[in-house]
Coordinates of C-alpha atoms and ligand atoms in Angstrom, one line a residue:
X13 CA 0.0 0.0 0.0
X14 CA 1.9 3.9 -0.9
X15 CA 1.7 6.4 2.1
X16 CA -1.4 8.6 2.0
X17 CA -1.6 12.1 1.6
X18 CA -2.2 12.8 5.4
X19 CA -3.5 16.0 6.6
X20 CA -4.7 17.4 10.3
X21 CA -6.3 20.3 11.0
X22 CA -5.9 21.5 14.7
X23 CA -8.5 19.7 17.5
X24 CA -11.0 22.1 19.0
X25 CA -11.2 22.8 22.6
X26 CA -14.6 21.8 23.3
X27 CA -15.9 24.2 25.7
X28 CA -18.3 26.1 23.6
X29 CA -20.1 25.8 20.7
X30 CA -18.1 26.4 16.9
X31 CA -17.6 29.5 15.4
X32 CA -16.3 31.2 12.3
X33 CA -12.9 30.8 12.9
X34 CA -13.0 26.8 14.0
X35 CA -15.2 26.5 10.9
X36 CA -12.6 28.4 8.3
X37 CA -9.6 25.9 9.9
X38 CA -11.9 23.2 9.1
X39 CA -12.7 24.2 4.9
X40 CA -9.6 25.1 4.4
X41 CA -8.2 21.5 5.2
X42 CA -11.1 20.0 3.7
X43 CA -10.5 21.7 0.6
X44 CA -7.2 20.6 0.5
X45 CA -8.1 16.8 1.1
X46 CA -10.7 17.2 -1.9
X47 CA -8.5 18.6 -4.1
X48 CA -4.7 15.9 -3.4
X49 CA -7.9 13.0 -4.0
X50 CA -9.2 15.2 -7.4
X51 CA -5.2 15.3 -8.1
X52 CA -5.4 11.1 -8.0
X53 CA -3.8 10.9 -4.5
X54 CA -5.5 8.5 -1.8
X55 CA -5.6 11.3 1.4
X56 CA -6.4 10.6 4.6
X57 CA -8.5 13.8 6.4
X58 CA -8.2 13.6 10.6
X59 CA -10.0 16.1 12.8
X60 CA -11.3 15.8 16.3
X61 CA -11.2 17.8 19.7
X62 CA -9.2 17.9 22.3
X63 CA -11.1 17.1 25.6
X64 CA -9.2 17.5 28.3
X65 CA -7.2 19.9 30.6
X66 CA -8.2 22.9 32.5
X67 CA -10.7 25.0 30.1
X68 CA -12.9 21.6 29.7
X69 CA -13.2 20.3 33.5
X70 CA -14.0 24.2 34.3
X71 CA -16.5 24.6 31.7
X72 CA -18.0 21.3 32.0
X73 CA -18.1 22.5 36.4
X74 CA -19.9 25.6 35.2
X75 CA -22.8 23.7 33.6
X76 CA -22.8 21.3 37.0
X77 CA -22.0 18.4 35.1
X78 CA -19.1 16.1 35.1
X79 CA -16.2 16.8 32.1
X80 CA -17.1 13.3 30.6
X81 CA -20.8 14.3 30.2
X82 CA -20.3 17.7 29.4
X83 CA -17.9 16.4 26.3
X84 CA -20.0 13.7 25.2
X85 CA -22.7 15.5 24.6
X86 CA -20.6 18.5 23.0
X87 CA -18.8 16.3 20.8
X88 CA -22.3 15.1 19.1
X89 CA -22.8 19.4 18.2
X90 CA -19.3 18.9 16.5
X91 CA -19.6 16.0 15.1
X92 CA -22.9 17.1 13.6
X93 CA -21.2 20.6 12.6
X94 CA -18.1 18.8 10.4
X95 CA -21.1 17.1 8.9
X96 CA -23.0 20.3 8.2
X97 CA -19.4 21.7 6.4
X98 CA -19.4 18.3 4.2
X99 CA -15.8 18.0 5.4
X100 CA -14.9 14.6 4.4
X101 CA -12.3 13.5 7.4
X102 CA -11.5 9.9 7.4
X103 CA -11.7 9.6 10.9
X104 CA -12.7 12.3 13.9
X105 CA -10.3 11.8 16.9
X106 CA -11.8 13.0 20.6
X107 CA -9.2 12.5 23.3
X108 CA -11.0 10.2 25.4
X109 CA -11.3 8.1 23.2
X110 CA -9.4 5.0 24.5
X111 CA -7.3 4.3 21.6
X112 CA -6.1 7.3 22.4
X113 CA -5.5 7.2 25.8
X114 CA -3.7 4.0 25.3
X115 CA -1.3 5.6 22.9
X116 CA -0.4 8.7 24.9
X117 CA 0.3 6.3 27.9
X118 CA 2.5 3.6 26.0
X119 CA 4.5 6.4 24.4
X120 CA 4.7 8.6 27.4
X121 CA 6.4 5.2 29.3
X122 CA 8.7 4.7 26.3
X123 CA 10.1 8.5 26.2
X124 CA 10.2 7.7 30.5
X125 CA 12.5 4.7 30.2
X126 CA 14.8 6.7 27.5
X127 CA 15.2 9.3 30.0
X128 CA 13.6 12.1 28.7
X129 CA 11.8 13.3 31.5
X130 CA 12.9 14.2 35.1
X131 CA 11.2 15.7 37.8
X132 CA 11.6 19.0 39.9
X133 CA 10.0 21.3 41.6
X134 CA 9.1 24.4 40.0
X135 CA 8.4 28.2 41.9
X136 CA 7.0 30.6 39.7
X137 CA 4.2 32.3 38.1
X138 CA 1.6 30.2 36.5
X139 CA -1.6 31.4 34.1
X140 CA -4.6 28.8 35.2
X141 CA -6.6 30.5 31.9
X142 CA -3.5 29.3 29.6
X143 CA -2.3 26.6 32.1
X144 CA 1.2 27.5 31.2
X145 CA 4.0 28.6 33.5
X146 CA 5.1 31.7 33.0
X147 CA 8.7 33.5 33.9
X148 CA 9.9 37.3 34.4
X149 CA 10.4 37.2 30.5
X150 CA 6.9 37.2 29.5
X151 CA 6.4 40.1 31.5
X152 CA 5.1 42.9 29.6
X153 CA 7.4 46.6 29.7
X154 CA 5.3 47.4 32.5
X155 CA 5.9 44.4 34.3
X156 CA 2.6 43.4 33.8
X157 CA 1.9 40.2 32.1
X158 CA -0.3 40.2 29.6
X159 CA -4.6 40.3 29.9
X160 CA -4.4 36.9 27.7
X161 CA -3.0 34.7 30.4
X162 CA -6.2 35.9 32.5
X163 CA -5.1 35.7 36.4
X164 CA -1.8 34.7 37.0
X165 CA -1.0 33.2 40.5
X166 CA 2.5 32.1 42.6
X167 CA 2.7 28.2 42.5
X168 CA 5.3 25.7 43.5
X169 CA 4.9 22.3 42.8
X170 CA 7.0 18.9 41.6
X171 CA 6.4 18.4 38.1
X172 CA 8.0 16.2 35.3
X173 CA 9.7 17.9 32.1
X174 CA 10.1 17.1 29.0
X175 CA 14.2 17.9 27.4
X176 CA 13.8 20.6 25.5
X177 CA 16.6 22.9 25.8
X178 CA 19.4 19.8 24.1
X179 CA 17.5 20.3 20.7
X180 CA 17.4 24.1 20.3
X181 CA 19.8 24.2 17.6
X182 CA 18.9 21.1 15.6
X183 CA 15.7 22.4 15.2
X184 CA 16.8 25.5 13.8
X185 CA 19.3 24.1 11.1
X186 CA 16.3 21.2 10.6
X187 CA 13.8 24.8 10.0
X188 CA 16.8 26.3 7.8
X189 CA 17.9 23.1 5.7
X190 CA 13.8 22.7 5.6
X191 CA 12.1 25.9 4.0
X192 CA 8.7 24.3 3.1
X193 CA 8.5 22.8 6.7
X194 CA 6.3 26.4 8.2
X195 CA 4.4 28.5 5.4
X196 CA 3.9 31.3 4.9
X197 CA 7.4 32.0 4.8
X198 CA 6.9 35.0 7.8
X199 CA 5.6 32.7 10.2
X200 CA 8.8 30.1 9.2
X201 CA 10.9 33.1 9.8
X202 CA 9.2 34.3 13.2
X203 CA 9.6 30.9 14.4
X204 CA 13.6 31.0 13.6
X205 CA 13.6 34.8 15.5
X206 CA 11.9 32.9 18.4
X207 CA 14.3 30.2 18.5
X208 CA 17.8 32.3 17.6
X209 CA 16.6 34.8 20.4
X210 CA 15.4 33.0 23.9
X211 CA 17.0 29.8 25.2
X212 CA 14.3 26.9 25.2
X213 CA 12.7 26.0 28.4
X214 CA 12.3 22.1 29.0
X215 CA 8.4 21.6 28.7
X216 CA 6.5 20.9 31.6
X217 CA 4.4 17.7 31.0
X218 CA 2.3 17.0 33.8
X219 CA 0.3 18.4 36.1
X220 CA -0.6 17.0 39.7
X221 CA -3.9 15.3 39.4
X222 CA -4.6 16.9 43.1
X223 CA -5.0 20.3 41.2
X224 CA -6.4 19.2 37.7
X225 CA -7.4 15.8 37.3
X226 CA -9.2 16.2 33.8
X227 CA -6.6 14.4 32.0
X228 CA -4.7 11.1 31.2
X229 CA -2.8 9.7 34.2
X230 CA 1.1 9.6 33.6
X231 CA 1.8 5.5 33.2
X232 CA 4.9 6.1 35.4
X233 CA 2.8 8.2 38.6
X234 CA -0.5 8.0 39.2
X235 CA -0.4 11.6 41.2
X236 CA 0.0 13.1 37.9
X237 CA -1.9 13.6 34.4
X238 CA -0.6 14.1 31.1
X239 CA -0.2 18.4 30.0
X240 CA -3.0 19.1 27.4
X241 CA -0.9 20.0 24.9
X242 CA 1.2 16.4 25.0
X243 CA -2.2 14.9 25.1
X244 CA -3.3 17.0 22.5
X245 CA -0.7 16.8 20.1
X246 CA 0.2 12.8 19.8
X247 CA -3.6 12.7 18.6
X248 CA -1.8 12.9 15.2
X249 CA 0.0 10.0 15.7
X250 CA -2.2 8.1 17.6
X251 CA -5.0 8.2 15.3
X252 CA -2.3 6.6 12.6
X253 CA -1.7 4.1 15.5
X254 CA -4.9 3.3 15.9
X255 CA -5.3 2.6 11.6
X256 CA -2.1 0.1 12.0
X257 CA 0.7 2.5 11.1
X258 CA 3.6 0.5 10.9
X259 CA 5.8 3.8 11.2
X260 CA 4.0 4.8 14.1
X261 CA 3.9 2.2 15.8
X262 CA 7.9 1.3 15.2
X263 CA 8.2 4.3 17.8
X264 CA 6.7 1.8 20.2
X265 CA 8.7 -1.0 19.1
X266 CA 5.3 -2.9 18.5
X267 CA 4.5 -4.9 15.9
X268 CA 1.5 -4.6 13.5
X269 CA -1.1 -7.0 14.0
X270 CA -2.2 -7.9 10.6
X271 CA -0.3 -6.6 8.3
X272 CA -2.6 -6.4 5.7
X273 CA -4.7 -3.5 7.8
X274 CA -1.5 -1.4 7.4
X275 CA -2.0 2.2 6.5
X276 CA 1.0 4.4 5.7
X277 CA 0.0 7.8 7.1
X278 CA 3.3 9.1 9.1
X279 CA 5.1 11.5 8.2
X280 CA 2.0 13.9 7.9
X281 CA 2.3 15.9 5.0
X282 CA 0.3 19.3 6.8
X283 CA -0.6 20.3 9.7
X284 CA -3.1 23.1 9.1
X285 CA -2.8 25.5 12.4
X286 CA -3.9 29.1 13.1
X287 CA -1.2 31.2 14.2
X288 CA -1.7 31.5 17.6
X289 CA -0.4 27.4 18.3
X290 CA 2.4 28.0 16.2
X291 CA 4.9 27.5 18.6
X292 CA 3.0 23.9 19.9
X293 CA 3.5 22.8 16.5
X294 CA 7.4 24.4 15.5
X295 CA 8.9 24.2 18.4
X296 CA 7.8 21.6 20.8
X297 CA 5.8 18.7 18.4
X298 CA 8.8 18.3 16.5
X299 CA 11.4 18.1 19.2
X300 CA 8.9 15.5 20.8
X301 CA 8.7 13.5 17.4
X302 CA 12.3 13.3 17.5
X303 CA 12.5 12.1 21.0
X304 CA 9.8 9.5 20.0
X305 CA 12.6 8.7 16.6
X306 CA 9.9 9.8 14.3
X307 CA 10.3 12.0 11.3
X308 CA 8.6 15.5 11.6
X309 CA 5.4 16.4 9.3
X310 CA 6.6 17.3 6.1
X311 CA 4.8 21.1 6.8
X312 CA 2.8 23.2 9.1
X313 CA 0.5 25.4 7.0
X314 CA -0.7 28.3 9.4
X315 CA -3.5 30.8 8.8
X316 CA -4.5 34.1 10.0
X317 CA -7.1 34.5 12.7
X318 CA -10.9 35.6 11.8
X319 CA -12.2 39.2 13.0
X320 CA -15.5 40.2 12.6
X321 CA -16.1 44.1 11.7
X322 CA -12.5 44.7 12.8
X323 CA -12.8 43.5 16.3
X324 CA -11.9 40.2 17.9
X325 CA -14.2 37.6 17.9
X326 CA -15.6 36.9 21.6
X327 CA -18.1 35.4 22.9
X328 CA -18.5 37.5 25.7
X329 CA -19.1 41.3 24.0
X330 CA -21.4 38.8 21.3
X331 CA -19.2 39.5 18.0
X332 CA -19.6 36.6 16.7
X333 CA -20.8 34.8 13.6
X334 CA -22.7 31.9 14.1
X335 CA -22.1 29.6 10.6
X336 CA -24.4 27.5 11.5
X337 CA -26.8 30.3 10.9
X338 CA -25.1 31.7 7.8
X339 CA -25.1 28.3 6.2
X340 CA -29.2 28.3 7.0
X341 CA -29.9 31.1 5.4
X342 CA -27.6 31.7 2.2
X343 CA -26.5 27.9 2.1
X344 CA -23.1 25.9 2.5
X345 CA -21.1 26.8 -0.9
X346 CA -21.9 30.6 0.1
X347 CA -20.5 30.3 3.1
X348 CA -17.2 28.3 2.2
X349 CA -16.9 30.6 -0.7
X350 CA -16.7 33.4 1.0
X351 CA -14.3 32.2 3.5
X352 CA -11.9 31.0 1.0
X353 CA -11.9 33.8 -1.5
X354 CA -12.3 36.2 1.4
X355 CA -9.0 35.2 3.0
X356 CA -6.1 34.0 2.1
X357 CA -4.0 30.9 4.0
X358 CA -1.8 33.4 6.4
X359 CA -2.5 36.5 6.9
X360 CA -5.8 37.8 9.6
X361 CA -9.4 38.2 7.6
X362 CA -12.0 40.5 8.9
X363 CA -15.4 39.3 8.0
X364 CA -18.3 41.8 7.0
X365 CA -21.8 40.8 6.2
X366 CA -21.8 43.5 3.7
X367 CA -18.7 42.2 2.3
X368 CA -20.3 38.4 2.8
X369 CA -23.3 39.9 0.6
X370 CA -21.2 41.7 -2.0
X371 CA -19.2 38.9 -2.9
X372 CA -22.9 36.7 -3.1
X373 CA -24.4 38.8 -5.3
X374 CA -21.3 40.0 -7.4
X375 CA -19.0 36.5 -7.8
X376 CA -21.9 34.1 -7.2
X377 CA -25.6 35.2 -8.4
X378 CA -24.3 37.6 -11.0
X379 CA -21.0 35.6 -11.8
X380 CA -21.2 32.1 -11.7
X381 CA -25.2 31.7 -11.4
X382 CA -26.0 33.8 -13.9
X383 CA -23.2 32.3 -16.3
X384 CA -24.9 28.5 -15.8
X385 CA -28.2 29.6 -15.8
X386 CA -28.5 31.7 -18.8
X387 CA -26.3 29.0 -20.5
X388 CA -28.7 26.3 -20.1
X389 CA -31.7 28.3 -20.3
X390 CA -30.6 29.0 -24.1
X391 CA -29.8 25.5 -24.7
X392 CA -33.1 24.3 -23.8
X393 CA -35.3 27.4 -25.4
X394 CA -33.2 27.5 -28.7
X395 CA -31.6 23.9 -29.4
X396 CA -34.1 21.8 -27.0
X397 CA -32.0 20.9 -24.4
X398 CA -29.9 18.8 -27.0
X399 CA -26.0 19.8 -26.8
X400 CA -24.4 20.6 -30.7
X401 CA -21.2 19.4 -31.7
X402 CA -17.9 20.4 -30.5
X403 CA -16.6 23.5 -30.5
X404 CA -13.3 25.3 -29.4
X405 CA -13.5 28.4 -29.2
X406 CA -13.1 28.5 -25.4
X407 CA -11.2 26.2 -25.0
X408 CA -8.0 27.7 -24.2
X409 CA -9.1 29.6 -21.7
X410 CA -10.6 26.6 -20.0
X411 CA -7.5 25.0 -20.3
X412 CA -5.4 28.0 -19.1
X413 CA -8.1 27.5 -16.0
X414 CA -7.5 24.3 -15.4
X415 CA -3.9 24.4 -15.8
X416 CA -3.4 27.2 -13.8
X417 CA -6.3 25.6 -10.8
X418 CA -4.2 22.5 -10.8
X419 CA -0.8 23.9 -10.3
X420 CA -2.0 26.4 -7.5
X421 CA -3.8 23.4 -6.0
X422 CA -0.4 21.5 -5.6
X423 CA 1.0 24.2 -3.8
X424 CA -2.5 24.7 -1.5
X425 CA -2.8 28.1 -3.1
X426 CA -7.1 28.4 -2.6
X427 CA -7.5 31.7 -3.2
X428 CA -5.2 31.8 -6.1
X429 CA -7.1 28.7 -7.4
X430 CA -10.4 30.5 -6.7
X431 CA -9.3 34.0 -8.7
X432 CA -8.6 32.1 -11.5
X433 CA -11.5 30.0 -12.0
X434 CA -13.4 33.0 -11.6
X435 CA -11.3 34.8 -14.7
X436 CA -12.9 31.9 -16.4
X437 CA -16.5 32.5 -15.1
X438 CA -15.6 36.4 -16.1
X439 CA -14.3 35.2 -20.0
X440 CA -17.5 33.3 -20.4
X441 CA -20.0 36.1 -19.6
X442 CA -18.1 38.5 -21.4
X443 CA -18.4 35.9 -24.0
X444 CA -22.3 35.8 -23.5
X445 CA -22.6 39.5 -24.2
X446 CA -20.3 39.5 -26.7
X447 CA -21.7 36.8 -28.7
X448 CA -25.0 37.6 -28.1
X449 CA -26.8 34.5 -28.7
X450 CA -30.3 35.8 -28.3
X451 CA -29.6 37.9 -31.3
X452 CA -28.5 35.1 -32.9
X453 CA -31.3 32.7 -32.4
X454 CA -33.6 35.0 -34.2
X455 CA -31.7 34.5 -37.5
X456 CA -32.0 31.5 -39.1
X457 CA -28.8 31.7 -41.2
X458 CA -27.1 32.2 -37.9
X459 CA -27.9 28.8 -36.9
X460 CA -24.4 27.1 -37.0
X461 CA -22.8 30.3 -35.0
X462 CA -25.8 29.6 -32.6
X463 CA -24.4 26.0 -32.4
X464 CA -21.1 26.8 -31.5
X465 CA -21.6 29.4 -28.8
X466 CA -24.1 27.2 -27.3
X467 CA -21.5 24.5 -27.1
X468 CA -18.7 26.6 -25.8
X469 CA -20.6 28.2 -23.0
X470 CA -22.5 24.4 -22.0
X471 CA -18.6 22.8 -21.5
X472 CA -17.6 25.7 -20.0
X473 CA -20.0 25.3 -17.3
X474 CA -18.8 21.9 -17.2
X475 CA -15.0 22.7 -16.9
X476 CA -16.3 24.7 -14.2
X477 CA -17.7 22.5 -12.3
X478 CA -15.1 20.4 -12.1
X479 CA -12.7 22.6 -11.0
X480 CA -14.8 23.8 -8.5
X481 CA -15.8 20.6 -6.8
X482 CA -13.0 20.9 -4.1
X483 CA -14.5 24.3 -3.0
X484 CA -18.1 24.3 -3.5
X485 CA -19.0 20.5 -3.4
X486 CA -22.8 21.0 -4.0
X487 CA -22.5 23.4 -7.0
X488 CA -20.1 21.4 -8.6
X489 CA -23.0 18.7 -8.2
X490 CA -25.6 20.7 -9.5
X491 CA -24.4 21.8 -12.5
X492 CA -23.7 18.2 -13.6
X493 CA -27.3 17.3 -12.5
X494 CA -28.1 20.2 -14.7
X495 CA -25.7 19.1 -17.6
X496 CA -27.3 15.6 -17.1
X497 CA -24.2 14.5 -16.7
X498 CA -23.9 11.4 -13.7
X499 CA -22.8 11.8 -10.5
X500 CA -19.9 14.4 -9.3
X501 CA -16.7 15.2 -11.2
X502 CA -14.3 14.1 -8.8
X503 CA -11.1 13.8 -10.6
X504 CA -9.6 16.8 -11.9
X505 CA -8.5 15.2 -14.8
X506 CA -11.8 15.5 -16.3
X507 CA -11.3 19.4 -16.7
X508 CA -10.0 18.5 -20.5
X509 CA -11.9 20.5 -22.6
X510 CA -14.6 18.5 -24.7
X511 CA -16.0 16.2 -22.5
X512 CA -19.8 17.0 -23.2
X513 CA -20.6 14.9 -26.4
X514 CA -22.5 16.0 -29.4
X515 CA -26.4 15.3 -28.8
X516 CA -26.0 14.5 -25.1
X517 CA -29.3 15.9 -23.5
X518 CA -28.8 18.2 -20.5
X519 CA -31.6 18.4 -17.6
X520 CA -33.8 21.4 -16.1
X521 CA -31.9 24.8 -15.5
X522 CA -32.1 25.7 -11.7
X523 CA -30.6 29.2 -10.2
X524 CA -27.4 28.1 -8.2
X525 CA -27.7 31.2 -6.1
X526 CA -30.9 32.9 -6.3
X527 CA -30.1 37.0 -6.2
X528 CA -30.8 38.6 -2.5
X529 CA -31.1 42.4 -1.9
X530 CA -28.2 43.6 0.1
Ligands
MSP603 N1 -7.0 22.5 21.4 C1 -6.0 23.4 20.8 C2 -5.3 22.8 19.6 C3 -4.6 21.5 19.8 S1 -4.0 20.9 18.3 C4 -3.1 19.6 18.7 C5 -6.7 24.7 20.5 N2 -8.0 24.7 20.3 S2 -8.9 25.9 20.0 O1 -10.3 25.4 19.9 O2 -8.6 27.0 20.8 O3 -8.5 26.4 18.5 C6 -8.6 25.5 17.4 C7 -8.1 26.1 16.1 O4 -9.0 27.1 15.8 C8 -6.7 26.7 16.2 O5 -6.0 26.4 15.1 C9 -7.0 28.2 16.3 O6 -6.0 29.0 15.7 C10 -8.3 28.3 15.4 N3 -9.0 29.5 15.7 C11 -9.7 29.8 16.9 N4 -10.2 31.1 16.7 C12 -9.9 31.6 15.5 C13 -10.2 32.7 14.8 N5 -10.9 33.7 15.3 N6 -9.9 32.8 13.5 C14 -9.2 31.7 12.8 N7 -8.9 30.6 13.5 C15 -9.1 30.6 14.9 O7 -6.0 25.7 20.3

């Protein structure tokens, strides 16, 4: 069996509800796995949440209910909400699950017995909101830390750490010999100012189960449970585990049971992370992975973080955006459209309903709606649904489309992607007004030029669909139900212009994206 294209997105706390910017992390990977399997790759999609630790026990506390409860019943809402995004994950990890548990437990007793923890006691500052430990560096210029850590308190407590401080330079000539390894290229280089600045502190791993005992107990001492972010992290190699990973599994000297089961998933090949765990997933995942004598994910692709009308996005001053509610009222493609074409993978997106209902009516009812539509609507009215014979004329702009969709796809470019299938959608109304095939259909010994245009602008659609099907998964459907064409063009090698054959009959033209007033 060849290694899958494996890609992660990050696992959602689940002490809330989702919201825009869980949802965005979520199509973005998902658009990505659609588009390596439209490429011909076999992908393997994981996403989950991650269950324990601090913010979980204290949410599930406020509701009066115990943290097991509290994240069962949660984990149905998000379950139900990757289903609602038509993300097509091959698996959905929650962290207490017990193939899991099983894995963080037999790995944290293998990195024991190498000796790559000790324990100490540690005085100091710790943030309960953050649950992270905190020293007189991250002190702001007033000697203040920072609101984000929420109340910070004086702690001292035993502890076992993790060695980090050995591998500070390895990992920055493995970042430096390894440019693709964090993109954007400005978040690879603020990782490599991070590290060439500060000295690495060894990563605490536990924390006493007598304070917080929402978490997996530490094989080696029961008094303890396993830091979130350990926890949280091997979820992408458990998960392999758990499918029969014989590279995984090699880290636990195990052997896989039937051989046959295997699935080659490790190394990933992305890790798609918002910027603010960018340091989880530089600095401390891959030291970890090479502790465990595991290769590193081939990259960390990290986006920008959602605002809404320039603000941050909190619950508790209610800017938010509900997708769930988006989704209901101007459908799913809408919404993932918008997200994608709004923002690119990197940089920090501020989302607008007016500029949510611009881009509607602009790119979608007038652009691409419109386009299929009026298309259709002429093929039925003036050649009765029956598609003439080939014709080139747009042809190589669909292929330029194509080309260009496929090549910006390889390098997970979606926006890129997205512009230029919408220079096609643009070509092919100009073409539509230029043409103008209702003048043409009222002269007889226009018939043949009727013919062709009818043709170019019917595979057009077609070409379109297919290149869309990554991003908008239902439009790409309905337009081949429209073409009469079967099923959903999921291989992007059907893009090749020419497809729809001569005196193929297409079905009843439906609007895609019915117009709304602003
Ligand atoms: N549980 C950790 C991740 C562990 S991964 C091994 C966590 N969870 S989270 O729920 O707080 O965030 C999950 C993802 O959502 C992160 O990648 C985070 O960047 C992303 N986002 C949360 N709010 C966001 C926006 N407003 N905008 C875009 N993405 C944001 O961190």
């Amino acid at each position: 069996m060849n290694k899958r294209f494996y890609i992660t997105t990050a696992i959602d706390y689940v002490n809330g509800q989702p919201h825009l910017g869980h949802a965005y992390e979520k199509i973005v990977a998902d658009v990505i796995a659609r588009s390596r399997r439209s490429l011909g790759q076999e992908v393997f999609f994981l996403t989950g949440l991650d269950e324990h630790g601090q913010k979980v026990q204290q949410a599930a506390v406020a509701e009066g209910k115990t943290p097991q409860a509290y994240c069962d019943e949660l984990a149905a809402d998000w379950r139900a909400f990757a289903k609602r995004l038509e993300l097509t994950n091959e698996d959905f990890v929650r962290t207490t699950e017990p193939r899991h548990k099983q894995f963080v437990q037999a790995i944290l007793s293998k990195l024991h017995e190498a000796g790559q923890f000790y324990q100490e006691t540690y005085k100091g500052f710790y943030s309960t909101k953050e649950e992270t430990f905190l020293t007189d560096k991250d002190r702001l210029p007033d000697g203040t830390f920072d609101p984000a850590y929420g109340e910070v308190i004086e702690l001292e407590e035993s502890n076992y750490w993790f060695k980090l401080r050995n591998h500070q330079q390895w990992l920055i000539d493995y970042i430096e010999a390894n440019p693709s390894f964090i993109a954007p290229d400005y978040r690879r280089n603020e990782v490599l100012g991070f590290l060439k600045n500060n000295t690495l502190e060894d990563l605490c791993i536990s924390r006493p189960a007598a304070r917080l005992n929402w978490g997996i107990p530490l094989p080696f001492d029961k008094d303890f449970v396993t830091y979130v972010w350990f926890d949280a992290l091997v979820s992408y190699i458990s998960i392999p585990a758990a499918h029969g990973d014989a590279t995984v599994l090699s880290a636990l000297n195990s052997q896989t049971q039937d051989a046959s089961s295997e699935t080659q998933l490790w190394p990933a090949d992305i890790h798609v992370v918002g910027k603010d765990i960018l340091k989880f997933h530089a600095v401390f995942w891959p030291i970890m992975l090479k502790a465990m004598g595991l290769l590193l994910p081939k990259q960390v692709l990290v986006h920008g973080w959602w605002q809404k009308d320039g603000a941050k996005i909190s619950k508790s001053t209610g800017n938010i955006i509900d997708p769930i509610a988006v989704i209901n009222e101007w459908g799913l493609d809408a919404f993932r459209f918008y997200v994608l074409r709004e923002l690119d993978i990197g940089p920090d997106g501020n989302w607008t309903d007016s500029g949510f209902k611009s881009r509607y009516n602009a790119e979608l009812a007038n652009g691409l709606g419109n386009l299929v539509n009026r298309s259709l609507s002429m093929l039925k009215r003036y050649r009765n649904s029956v598609v003439p014979a080939k014709h080139d004329e747009l042809a190589a702009d669909a292929a330029k489309a194509a080309d260009e969709t496929r090549a910006l796809l390889k390098q997970n470019q979606l926006q890129a992607a997205l512009q230029s299938i919408w220079g096609l959608v643009t070509r092919a109304n100009q073409y539509v007004d230029q043409t103008k095939p209702f003048s043409l259909a009222k002269d007889p010994a226009q018939a043949q030029r009727l013919d062709e245009v009818l043709y170019n602008l019917a595979e057009t659609c077609r070409v379109l669909a297919v290149l869309l099907r990554p991003f908008l998964p239902g439009t790409a459907t309905r337009i081949y139900a429209q073409l009469g064409l079967p099923g959903a063009p999921d291989k992007l090698d059907v893009a090749t212009w020419g497809g729809l054959p001569a005196g193929h009959k297409i079905n009843e033209p439906i609007p895609l994206f019915p117009r709304k007033d602003a």
